[in-house]
Amino acid sequence: MTSPVLICGSVAFDTIAVFEGRFKDHILSDRIHALNVSFLVPSMRRDFGGCAGNIAYNLHLLGGKPVPVATIGEDATDYLDRFVKLGIDVGMMRVIPETLTAQCFITTDQDDNQISAFHPGAMERSAENDLTGQKAAWGIVAPDSKAGMIAHAKRLNAQGIPFIFDLGQAMPLFDGDDIKQMIDLAQVLCVNDYEASVVEQRTGQSIAQLAEKLQAVVVTRGGEGATLYTEGRDEHIDPVIPADVIDPTGCGDAHRAGLLYGLTLGWSWSHACRLGNLMGSIKIASRGPQNHAPSRAAISAQLHAQFGLHLP
């Protein structure tokens, strides 16, 4: 039986609308100073999202025990109900009165261009959600408000709970000193290849140098797999070819869930990363961050076929 994992990060709603034309045909370059446009969007959907929500969902698929640590608004009743029905512990999903849950509104056109607006809502008060006293084998500090990420990192460190620092979409909020502070508190750094280059630039240190201060650094590289830095060496982790490429939204979160589950099982870093790559490949074949629903047996079968590993 696996131990609880504290999943610190955002819980949000994603509203995606599809414009069946092209923005460039309606946004005139010589009229941008007085922009006033409207798009008819006959296709629209609302997804459950946010990094903590996505990671928790994927960890649940694997049979783990996610405990999402997030602040939500009064409009998140359906999100809470969904997680309760799935059997996910919602005890650390704190409702902030008179606020809305973080929400992203995305309009995309036929050329896959996007216009987005993000309302942080209750996420801005995530630092108030104190996880002190919670028991867990591992934790993760995923994108959230900057204050919340730093507060969660300090609390996890003070309690001796090892955790992953997942910079992700919070990258614009953290300068070099902030990143160094988080690395000093964490055991693992997870970034994609672009984020890795930004981290190197802002800290003035290579990923290999930063890995010397941590148990591991994992750099994901999309269809090229991942690179694992641990114990003074780096190792290429093979990608998993997905059944289809539909939507990359939430693939990084699915990867983190696989990595965390492997760590709670006591697997090697290499094997945990392989499970992470598999979970990312499963997610990309489905539209939306939490709409894929493979059985645990199906995941285990794919894991064995790809890497010769089994879920216990």
Short mmCIF file of N, CA, C and O in Angstrom, two decimals, residues 10-15 49-51 101-106 115-124 143-145 169 173:
data_model
loop_
_atom_site.label_atom_id
_atom_site.label_comp_id
_atom_site.label_asym_id
_atom_site.label_seq_id
_atom_site.Cartn_x
_atom_site.Cartn_y
_atom_site.Cartn_z
N SER A 10 -1.88 24.58 -8.11
CA SER A 10 -3.15 25.20 -8.49
C SER A 10 -4.23 24.17 -8.79
O SER A 10 -3.96 23.05 -9.22
N VAL A 11 -5.45 24.57 -8.52
CA VAL A 11 -6.64 23.86 -9.00
C VAL A 11 -7.43 24.90 -9.78
O VAL A 11 -7.68 26.01 -9.28
N ALA A 12 -7.79 24.58 -11.01
CA ALA A 12 -8.37 25.60 -11.88
C ALA A 12 -9.38 24.99 -12.84
O ALA A 12 -9.42 23.77 -13.04
N PHE A 13 -10.18 25.86 -13.43
CA PHE A 13 -11.05 25.49 -14.54
C PHE A 13 -10.46 26.05 -15.83
O PHE A 13 -10.00 27.20 -15.85
N ASP A 14 -10.45 25.26 -16.88
CA ASP A 14 -10.00 25.71 -18.20
C ASP A 14 -11.20 25.73 -19.14
O ASP A 14 -11.84 24.70 -19.37
N THR A 15 -11.51 26.91 -19.68
CA THR A 15 -12.58 27.03 -20.66
C THR A 15 -11.96 27.27 -22.03
O THR A 15 -11.25 28.26 -22.23
N GLY A 49 -8.89 21.42 -14.35
CA GLY A 49 -7.46 21.58 -14.59
C GLY A 49 -6.72 22.09 -13.37
O GLY A 49 -7.14 21.90 -12.23
N GLY A 50 -5.61 22.77 -13.63
CA GLY A 50 -4.72 23.20 -12.56
C GLY A 50 -3.70 22.11 -12.28
O GLY A 50 -4.01 20.91 -12.33
N CYS A 51 -2.47 22.51 -11.98
CA CYS A 51 -1.39 21.52 -11.83
C CYS A 51 -1.65 20.52 -10.70
O CYS A 51 -1.45 19.32 -10.88
N THR A 101 -12.63 30.20 -8.19
CA THR A 101 -11.49 29.33 -8.44
C THR A 101 -10.69 29.90 -9.61
O THR A 101 -11.25 30.54 -10.51
N ALA A 102 -9.39 29.67 -9.59
CA ALA A 102 -8.55 30.11 -10.71
C ALA A 102 -9.14 29.60 -12.02
O ALA A 102 -9.59 28.46 -12.11
N GLN A 103 -9.13 30.45 -13.05
CA GLN A 103 -9.75 30.08 -14.32
C GLN A 103 -8.95 30.62 -15.49
O GLN A 103 -8.48 31.76 -15.46
N CYS A 104 -8.80 29.77 -16.51
CA CYS A 104 -8.13 30.17 -17.73
C CYS A 104 -9.14 30.11 -18.88
O CYS A 104 -9.84 29.09 -19.04
N PHE A 105 -9.24 31.19 -19.63
CA PHE A 105 -10.14 31.26 -20.77
C PHE A 105 -9.29 31.31 -22.04
O PHE A 105 -8.51 32.24 -22.22
N ILE A 106 -9.45 30.30 -22.88
CA ILE A 106 -8.60 30.17 -24.06
C ILE A 106 -9.48 30.13 -25.31
O ILE A 106 -10.41 29.33 -25.39
N ILE A 115 -5.58 32.94 -27.86
CA ILE A 115 -5.71 34.16 -27.06
C ILE A 115 -6.23 33.71 -25.71
O ILE A 115 -7.29 33.10 -25.62
N SER A 116 -5.48 33.99 -24.65
CA SER A 116 -5.82 33.48 -23.32
C SER A 116 -5.93 34.60 -22.30
O SER A 116 -5.28 35.64 -22.42
N ALA A 117 -6.77 34.37 -21.32
CA ALA A 117 -6.88 35.25 -20.16
C ALA A 117 -6.93 34.37 -18.92
O ALA A 117 -7.62 33.35 -18.90
N PHE A 118 -6.18 34.77 -17.88
CA PHE A 118 -6.11 33.95 -16.67
C PHE A 118 -6.52 34.78 -15.46
O PHE A 118 -6.00 35.87 -15.24
N HIS A 119 -7.46 34.24 -14.72
CA HIS A 119 -7.90 34.87 -13.46
C HIS A 119 -7.42 34.00 -12.30
O HIS A 119 -7.87 32.86 -12.14
N PRO A 120 -6.50 34.49 -11.47
CA PRO A 120 -5.94 33.65 -10.40
C PRO A 120 -6.91 33.34 -9.28
O PRO A 120 -6.83 32.29 -8.64
N GLY A 121 -7.83 34.25 -9.00
CA GLY A 121 -8.84 34.00 -7.98
C GLY A 121 -8.27 33.53 -6.66
O GLY A 121 -7.33 34.10 -6.11
N ALA A 122 -8.84 32.44 -6.13
CA ALA A 122 -8.46 31.92 -4.81
C ALA A 122 -7.01 31.47 -4.76
O ALA A 122 -6.42 31.38 -3.68
N MET A 123 -6.41 31.20 -5.92
CA MET A 123 -5.02 30.76 -5.95
C MET A 123 -4.08 31.78 -5.32
O MET A 123 -3.04 31.42 -4.75
N GLU A 124 -4.44 33.06 -5.39
CA GLU A 124 -3.59 34.11 -4.83
C GLU A 124 -3.41 33.97 -3.32
O GLU A 124 -2.48 34.53 -2.75
N PRO A 143 3.34 24.61 -9.96
CA PRO A 143 2.95 26.00 -10.18
C PRO A 143 1.70 26.42 -9.43
O PRO A 143 0.68 25.73 -9.41
N ASP A 144 1.81 27.60 -8.82
CA ASP A 144 0.81 28.16 -7.93
C ASP A 144 1.15 29.64 -7.81
O ASP A 144 1.96 30.15 -8.58
N SER A 145 0.59 30.34 -6.84
CA SER A 145 1.10 31.68 -6.58
C SER A 145 2.52 31.57 -6.05
O SER A 145 2.90 30.57 -5.43
N GLN A 169 4.79 26.68 -15.30
CA GLN A 169 4.25 27.98 -15.71
C GLN A 169 4.57 29.09 -14.74
O GLN A 169 4.35 30.27 -15.04
N LEU A 173 7.78 34.08 -12.51
CA LEU A 173 7.71 34.65 -11.17
C LEU A 173 9.02 34.52 -10.40
O LEU A 173 9.22 35.21 -9.39
#
